[in-house]
Coordinates of C-alpha atoms in Angstrom, one line a residue:
M17 CA -124.1 -44.1 74.5
P18 CA -122.0 -42.3 77.2
A19 CA -118.9 -43.2 75.3
S20 CA -120.1 -41.5 72.2
R21 CA -121.0 -38.4 74.1
I22 CA -117.5 -38.2 75.4
A23 CA -115.9 -38.8 72.0
R24 CA -118.0 -36.2 70.1
P25 CA -116.9 -33.2 72.1
A26 CA -113.3 -34.3 71.8
S27 CA -113.5 -34.4 68.0
S28 CA -115.4 -31.1 67.9
R29 CA -112.7 -29.5 70.0
R30 CA -110.0 -30.6 67.6
R31 CA -112.1 -29.2 64.7
P32 CA -112.1 -25.4 65.3
P33 CA -108.4 -24.8 64.6
V34 CA -108.6 -26.8 61.4
L35 CA -111.8 -25.2 60.3
F36 CA -110.5 -21.7 61.1
A37 CA -107.3 -22.4 59.3
L38 CA -109.2 -23.6 56.2
I39 CA -111.4 -20.4 56.3
L40 CA -108.3 -18.2 56.6
A41 CA -106.5 -20.0 53.8
G42 CA -109.6 -19.7 51.6
L43 CA -109.9 -16.0 52.3
V44 CA -106.2 -15.3 51.5
L45 CA -106.6 -17.2 48.2
V46 CA -109.7 -15.1 47.4
L47 CA -107.8 -11.8 48.2
L48 CA -104.8 -12.9 46.2
T49 CA -106.9 -12.9 43.1
G50 CA -106.7 -9.1 43.2
I51 CA -110.3 -8.5 44.1
P52 CA -110.8 -5.5 46.5
V53 CA -110.6 -6.4 50.1
F54 CA -114.1 -5.5 51.0
A55 CA -115.5 -7.4 48.1
G56 CA -113.5 -10.5 48.9
L57 CA -114.5 -10.4 52.5
L58 CA -118.2 -9.8 51.6
L59 CA -118.4 -12.6 49.0
F60 CA -116.5 -15.1 51.2
A61 CA -118.6 -14.3 54.3
T62 CA -121.8 -14.4 52.4
A63 CA -120.9 -17.9 51.0
I64 CA -120.2 -19.2 54.5
L65 CA -123.4 -17.7 56.0
Y66 CA -125.5 -19.2 53.2
A67 CA -123.9 -22.6 53.7
A68 CA -124.4 -22.4 57.5
E69 CA -128.0 -21.0 57.6
G70 CA -129.4 -21.5 54.1
Q71 CA -130.6 -17.9 53.9
L72 CA -129.2 -14.3 54.0
G73 CA -132.1 -12.4 55.5
S74 CA -130.3 -10.9 58.5
I75 CA -127.4 -9.3 56.6
G76 CA -128.9 -5.8 56.3
D77 CA -129.7 -5.5 60.0
L78 CA -126.2 -6.9 61.0
V79 CA -124.3 -4.4 58.8
F80 CA -126.4 -1.5 60.0
G81 CA -125.9 -2.5 63.6
K82 CA -122.1 -2.7 63.3
L83 CA -121.8 0.7 61.6
D84 CA -124.3 2.5 63.7
T85 CA -121.7 3.2 66.4
Y86 CA -120.9 6.7 67.8
L87 CA -117.2 5.8 68.3
L88 CA -116.7 5.2 64.5
V89 CA -117.2 8.9 64.0
A90 CA -113.7 9.4 65.3
I91 CA -112.1 7.7 62.3
P92 CA -113.2 10.3 59.6
L93 CA -112.6 13.1 62.0
F94 CA -109.0 12.1 62.8
T95 CA -108.5 11.5 59.1
L96 CA -109.8 15.0 58.4
M97 CA -107.4 16.5 61.0
A98 CA -104.5 14.9 59.2
H99 CA -105.6 16.1 55.8
F100 CA -106.0 19.7 57.1
M101 CA -102.5 19.6 58.6
I102 CA -100.9 18.1 55.5
R103 CA -102.7 20.3 52.9
G104 CA -102.3 23.4 55.0
K105 CA -98.5 22.8 55.0
V106 CA -98.5 22.8 58.8
V107 CA -96.2 19.7 58.9
D108 CA -93.8 21.0 56.2
D109 CA -91.4 22.4 58.8
L110 CA -91.4 19.3 60.9
F111 CA -88.5 17.4 59.3
G112 CA -86.4 20.6 59.1
A113 CA -86.9 21.3 62.8
A114 CA -86.0 17.7 63.7
H115 CA -82.9 18.0 61.5
T116 CA -81.9 21.2 63.1
L117 CA -82.2 19.8 66.7
L118 CA -80.5 16.4 66.0
R119 CA -78.0 17.0 63.2
H120 CA -75.0 16.9 65.5
L121 CA -75.6 13.3 66.5
P122 CA -74.0 10.3 64.7
G123 CA -76.4 9.3 62.0
G124 CA -78.2 12.6 62.8
M125 CA -80.3 12.7 59.7
G126 CA -81.6 9.2 60.3
V127 CA -82.4 10.1 64.0
A128 CA -84.1 13.3 62.7
T129 CA -86.2 11.2 60.3
V130 CA -87.3 8.9 63.1
A131 CA -88.1 11.9 65.3
A132 CA -90.1 13.5 62.5
C133 CA -92.0 10.2 61.9
T134 CA -92.8 10.1 65.6
V135 CA -94.3 13.5 65.7
F136 CA -96.1 13.1 62.4
A137 CA -97.5 9.8 63.6
A138 CA -99.3 11.8 66.3
I139 CA -100.9 13.9 63.6
S140 CA -101.8 11.4 60.9
G141 CA -102.7 8.1 62.6
S142 CA -101.6 6.4 59.4
S143 CA -98.3 4.6 58.7
V144 CA -98.5 5.0 54.9
A145 CA -99.2 8.7 55.2
T146 CA -96.2 9.0 57.6
A147 CA -93.9 7.2 55.2
L148 CA -95.0 9.2 52.2
T149 CA -94.9 12.6 53.8
I150 CA -91.7 12.3 55.8
G151 CA -90.0 10.1 53.2
S152 CA -90.5 12.6 50.3
A153 CA -88.4 15.1 52.3
A154 CA -86.0 12.8 54.1
I155 CA -84.9 10.2 51.6
P156 CA -83.5 12.6 48.9
L157 CA -81.7 14.6 51.6
M158 CA -80.2 11.6 53.3
I159 CA -78.8 10.3 50.0
R160 CA -77.5 13.7 49.1
Y161 CA -75.6 13.9 52.5
G162 CA -73.9 10.5 51.8
Y163 CA -76.2 8.0 53.5
S164 CA -76.7 4.7 51.6
P165 CA -80.1 4.5 49.8
R166 CA -80.8 1.2 51.6
F167 CA -80.4 3.0 55.0
A168 CA -82.6 5.8 53.9
Y169 CA -85.4 3.4 52.8
G170 CA -85.1 1.4 56.0
V171 CA -85.3 4.5 58.3
V172 CA -88.4 5.8 56.5
G173 CA -90.1 2.4 56.3
G174 CA -89.4 1.6 60.0
G175 CA -90.2 5.0 61.3
G176 CA -93.4 5.1 59.2
T177 CA -94.7 2.1 61.1
L178 CA -95.0 4.3 64.2
G179 CA -98.0 5.9 62.5
I180 CA -100.4 3.2 63.8
L181 CA -98.9 2.9 67.3
I182 CA -98.5 6.5 68.5
P183 CA -102.0 7.9 69.0
P184 CA -104.3 8.9 67.4
S185 CA -104.3 5.6 65.5
G186 CA -106.9 4.5 63.1
P187 CA -106.3 0.7 63.8
M188 CA -106.6 1.4 67.5
V189 CA -109.9 3.1 67.1
L190 CA -111.1 0.1 65.0
F191 CA -109.9 -2.4 67.5
G192 CA -111.6 -0.5 70.3
V193 CA -114.9 -0.5 68.5
V194 CA -114.8 -4.1 67.5
S195 CA -113.6 -5.3 70.9
D196 CA -115.7 -2.8 73.0
T197 CA -112.4 -1.5 74.6
S198 CA -111.8 2.0 75.7
I199 CA -110.2 4.0 72.9
G200 CA -108.8 6.5 75.3
A201 CA -107.2 3.7 77.3
L202 CA -105.7 2.3 74.1
F203 CA -104.3 5.7 73.1
M204 CA -102.7 6.3 76.4
A205 CA -101.2 2.8 76.5
G206 CA -99.7 3.3 73.0
V207 CA -97.6 6.3 73.9
V208 CA -94.8 4.6 75.9
P209 CA -94.3 1.6 73.5
G210 CA -94.4 4.1 70.6
L211 CA -91.7 6.3 72.1
M212 CA -89.7 3.2 73.1
L213 CA -89.7 1.9 69.6
A214 CA -88.7 5.3 68.3
L215 CA -85.8 5.3 70.8
I216 CA -84.7 1.8 69.6
F217 CA -84.8 3.0 66.0
A218 CA -82.8 6.2 66.9
V219 CA -80.2 4.1 68.7
Y220 CA -79.9 1.8 65.7
C221 CA -79.3 4.8 63.4
M222 CA -76.5 6.2 65.6
T223 CA -74.9 2.7 66.1
S224 CA -75.0 1.7 62.5
S225 CA -73.6 5.1 61.5
K226 CA -70.7 4.6 63.9
L227 CA -70.0 1.1 62.7
S228 CA -70.6 1.5 59.0
A229 CA -67.7 1.6 56.6
R230 CA -69.5 4.3 54.8
R231 CA -68.7 7.3 56.9
V232 CA -71.1 10.3 57.0
A233 CA -69.8 13.5 58.5
T234 CA -71.7 14.8 61.4
E235 CA -72.9 18.4 61.2
P236 CA -72.3 21.2 63.7
R237 CA -74.6 21.5 66.7
A238 CA -77.4 24.1 66.1
T239 CA -77.0 27.4 67.8
L240 CA -79.6 28.7 70.3
K241 CA -81.0 31.0 67.6
E242 CA -81.4 28.1 65.2
V243 CA -83.1 26.0 67.8
L244 CA -85.6 28.7 68.8
A245 CA -86.3 29.3 65.1
A246 CA -86.9 25.6 64.5
L247 CA -89.2 25.3 67.5
R248 CA -91.1 28.3 66.4
R249 CA -91.7 26.9 62.9
S250 CA -92.8 23.5 64.2
F251 CA -94.8 24.9 67.2
W252 CA -98.3 24.1 65.9
S253 CA -97.4 20.7 64.6
L254 CA -96.2 19.8 68.1
T255 CA -99.0 21.5 70.0
L256 CA -102.1 20.1 68.4
P257 CA -101.4 16.4 69.0
A258 CA -100.5 17.2 72.6
M259 CA -103.8 19.1 73.0
V260 CA -105.8 16.2 71.6
L261 CA -104.1 13.5 73.7
G262 CA -104.0 15.7 76.8
G263 CA -107.7 16.4 76.5
M264 CA -108.5 12.7 76.5
Y265 CA -106.1 11.9 79.3
F266 CA -107.5 14.5 81.6
G267 CA -111.1 13.7 80.8
V268 CA -111.9 16.9 79.0
F269 CA -113.4 15.1 76.1
T270 CA -114.0 11.5 74.7
A271 CA -112.1 10.0 71.8
T272 CA -114.8 11.2 69.3
E273 CA -114.9 14.7 70.8
A274 CA -111.1 14.8 70.7
A275 CA -111.1 13.9 67.0
A276 CA -113.6 16.7 66.4
A277 CA -111.5 19.2 68.4
G278 CA -108.4 18.1 66.6
A279 CA -110.0 18.6 63.2
L280 CA -111.3 22.0 64.1
G281 CA -108.0 23.0 65.6
A282 CA -106.1 21.9 62.4
L283 CA -108.6 23.9 60.3
L284 CA -108.1 27.0 62.3
I285 CA -104.3 26.7 62.4
A286 CA -104.2 26.2 58.6
M287 CA -106.6 29.1 57.8
F288 CA -105.6 31.7 60.4
V289 CA -102.0 30.9 61.4
Y290 CA -100.5 29.7 58.1
R291 CA -103.0 31.6 56.0
N292 CA -102.5 29.4 53.0
F293 CA -105.7 27.3 53.3
T294 CA -108.7 28.2 51.1
L295 CA -112.3 26.9 51.0
K296 CA -111.2 24.8 48.0
D297 CA -108.6 23.1 50.2
V298 CA -111.3 22.4 52.8
W299 CA -113.4 20.7 50.2
H300 CA -110.6 18.6 48.8
S301 CA -109.6 17.6 52.4
A302 CA -113.1 16.6 53.1
I303 CA -113.3 14.5 49.9
D304 CA -110.1 12.7 50.7
A305 CA -111.2 12.0 54.3
A306 CA -114.6 10.7 53.1
R307 CA -113.0 8.5 50.5
N308 CA -110.6 6.9 53.0
S309 CA -113.3 6.5 55.6
A310 CA -115.8 5.0 53.2
M311 CA -113.2 2.4 52.1
L312 CA -112.6 1.5 55.8
F313 CA -116.3 1.3 56.6
L314 CA -116.9 -1.0 53.6
I315 CA -114.2 -3.4 54.9
L316 CA -115.7 -3.1 58.4
A317 CA -119.2 -4.1 57.2
A318 CA -117.8 -7.0 55.2
A319 CA -115.7 -8.2 58.1
A320 CA -118.7 -7.9 60.4
L321 CA -120.4 -10.5 58.2
L322 CA -117.4 -12.8 58.4
G323 CA -117.3 -12.5 62.2
H324 CA -121.0 -13.3 62.3
A325 CA -120.4 -16.3 60.1
L326 CA -117.6 -17.6 62.4
T327 CA -119.9 -17.1 65.4
K328 CA -122.6 -19.1 63.7
L329 CA -120.0 -21.9 63.2
R330 CA -119.3 -21.6 67.0
I331 CA -115.6 -21.2 66.3
P332 CA -114.9 -18.6 69.0
N333 CA -116.8 -20.7 71.7
Q334 CA -115.1 -23.9 70.6
M335 CA -111.7 -22.1 70.7
V336 CA -112.4 -21.2 74.4
E337 CA -113.3 -24.9 75.1
L338 CA -110.1 -26.0 73.4
V339 CA -107.9 -23.6 75.4
T340 CA -109.7 -24.6 78.6
Q341 CA -109.4 -28.4 78.0
Y342 CA -105.7 -28.4 77.2
G343 CA -104.7 -25.8 79.7
V344 CA -103.1 -23.4 77.2
S345 CA -101.1 -20.7 79.0
Q346 CA -101.4 -17.0 78.3
L347 CA -97.9 -16.9 76.8
A348 CA -98.4 -19.9 74.5
F349 CA -101.7 -18.5 73.2
L350 CA -100.3 -15.0 72.6
F351 CA -97.3 -16.5 70.8
A352 CA -99.6 -18.5 68.5
V353 CA -101.8 -15.5 67.8
M354 CA -98.9 -13.2 67.1
L355 CA -97.4 -15.8 64.8
L356 CA -100.7 -16.0 62.9
V357 CA -100.8 -12.2 62.7
F358 CA -97.2 -12.1 61.3
V359 CA -98.2 -14.7 58.6
L360 CA -101.4 -12.8 57.7
G361 CA -99.5 -9.6 57.6
M362 CA -97.6 -10.9 54.6
F363 CA -100.8 -11.0 52.6
L364 CA -103.4 -8.7 54.2
E365 CA -103.3 -5.1 55.4
T366 CA -103.8 -4.1 59.1
I367 CA -107.5 -3.3 59.0
S368 CA -108.4 -6.7 57.6
I369 CA -106.3 -8.6 60.1
I370 CA -107.9 -6.8 63.0
L371 CA -111.4 -7.4 61.8
I372 CA -110.8 -11.1 60.9
T373 CA -109.0 -12.2 64.1
T374 CA -110.6 -10.1 66.8
P375 CA -114.0 -11.8 67.0
V376 CA -112.2 -15.2 67.3
V377 CA -109.6 -14.1 69.8
L378 CA -111.8 -12.0 72.2
P379 CA -113.6 -14.8 74.0
V380 CA -110.2 -16.6 74.6
L381 CA -108.7 -13.4 76.0
A382 CA -111.6 -13.2 78.5
A383 CA -111.1 -16.9 79.4
L384 CA -107.4 -16.5 79.9
K385 CA -107.9 -13.1 81.8
I386 CA -105.7 -11.2 79.3
D387 CA -106.3 -7.4 79.4
P388 CA -107.8 -6.4 76.0
V389 CA -106.0 -3.0 76.2
W390 CA -102.6 -4.8 76.7
Y391 CA -103.5 -7.2 73.9
G392 CA -104.5 -4.3 71.6
I393 CA -101.1 -2.7 72.0
L394 CA -99.3 -6.0 71.4
L395 CA -101.4 -6.6 68.3
T396 CA -100.7 -3.1 67.0
I397 CA -96.9 -3.6 67.4
N398 CA -97.1 -6.8 65.5
L399 CA -99.3 -5.2 62.9
E400 CA -96.5 -2.7 62.3
L401 CA -94.5 -5.7 60.9
A402 CA -97.3 -6.2 58.3
L403 CA -96.5 -2.8 56.9
I404 CA -92.8 -3.7 56.1
T405 CA -92.9 -7.4 55.3
P406 CA -93.3 -8.6 51.7
P407 CA -95.1 -9.3 49.5
V408 CA -97.9 -6.9 50.7
G409 CA -96.1 -4.4 52.9
M410 CA -97.9 -1.0 52.3
N411 CA -94.9 1.0 53.5
L412 CA -92.7 -0.8 51.0
F413 CA -94.9 0.4 48.2
A414 CA -95.1 3.9 49.6
I415 CA -91.3 4.2 49.5
K416 CA -91.3 2.7 46.0
A417 CA -93.8 5.4 44.9
I418 CA -91.5 8.1 46.3
T419 CA -88.1 6.8 45.0
R420 CA -88.9 4.4 42.1
A421 CA -86.2 2.2 43.6
P422 CA -86.3 -1.6 43.0
I423 CA -88.5 -3.3 45.6
G424 CA -85.7 -5.7 46.5
E425 CA -83.5 -2.8 47.6
I426 CA -86.3 -1.4 49.8
I427 CA -86.9 -4.8 51.4
V428 CA -83.2 -5.2 52.2
G429 CA -83.2 -1.7 53.7
V430 CA -86.1 -2.3 56.0
A431 CA -84.9 -5.8 57.1
P432 CA -83.1 -4.5 60.2
F433 CA -86.2 -2.7 61.3
V434 CA -88.2 -5.8 61.0
A435 CA -85.8 -7.4 63.5
L436 CA -86.0 -4.3 65.8
L437 CA -89.8 -4.5 65.8
V438 CA -89.7 -8.2 66.7
L439 CA -87.3 -7.3 69.5
G440 CA -89.4 -4.4 70.7
S441 CA -92.6 -6.5 70.7
R442 CA -91.0 -9.2 72.9
W443 CA -90.0 -6.5 75.5

């Protein structure tokens, strides 16, 4: 009898990784059928719950409990702020100002594109929106000035990924809610890595321009008058993100209050400074923000069911037991999780990856004494890879929508930035 008691836990400890891998594989297969993400998650989670419990009576209360969270209000408000800034043409001068300030550098237009993506990331919180907005202006101009199309695609695809790392960031808000981690702390922690990656991208643009056989002439340095004019044009697009982040950093308001202040500030700037924003634009911005937020909340509700199903199967607890038994180090565990995220990123978008992996990973993070804020930033950097890795890299399709270029050309163009992101995440 004692021997059987010893053997049973050992086998059960070997079981969680296999079971979790089977669940992930099954989920990926379901999503590859083309079914919407929220529907695939919902159906898959419901099937697991029914198999585990034999009834589905608690689904309504579970979904309501997950969505009834004050912090989730920040997501539609930050989205609304971005739509106000975009529809109000507040960001239209952003790329022009970056080009004016940086055009004298080697590969100056590529560096300007990275800089514009960095600033716009602090407005939109979305990588796809960053790639679409900056790319529509930057790609045709770079090609016109003699840059190779592949280089142009790569700069926009890589620079666009900064949208989810430089705050405010939708995925960071989501991770903060799911993991009960301070969103303000996540935002503050994302600033330096975001700027570091932007610097790495800029250095690559300058270096590749110097070494490339395809020479592109550098433009003359901007005069003081041109610099002042560029800064004046882009003043509001630079000021509003600083106000939002500064307010959170100095404790003036919480993340949700910061989102509300940012949305109100963007509306006032668009209506009374740029004076090209009507009530019809307010209505259309609100509809777009509501549509994006509703899609996200549907995925969140479905993923909450999947997390509950995994908990019912005791996978998170057994993962902790497995890590404890075999003495897995922090580094080995993080490497395994990031490898998993990289593979999932080839098939799923960032939101789904956060919602699927976080409930399983959190107990192990606590057991290994890994700071969830630090992990959240590492996760976000690795999620950036998901945006530019085929076959389901959202930034790749955003660039294709702008340029109509063959997807193979775009993939080749962003390949160096995949390597740079891997390098940056290991730092």
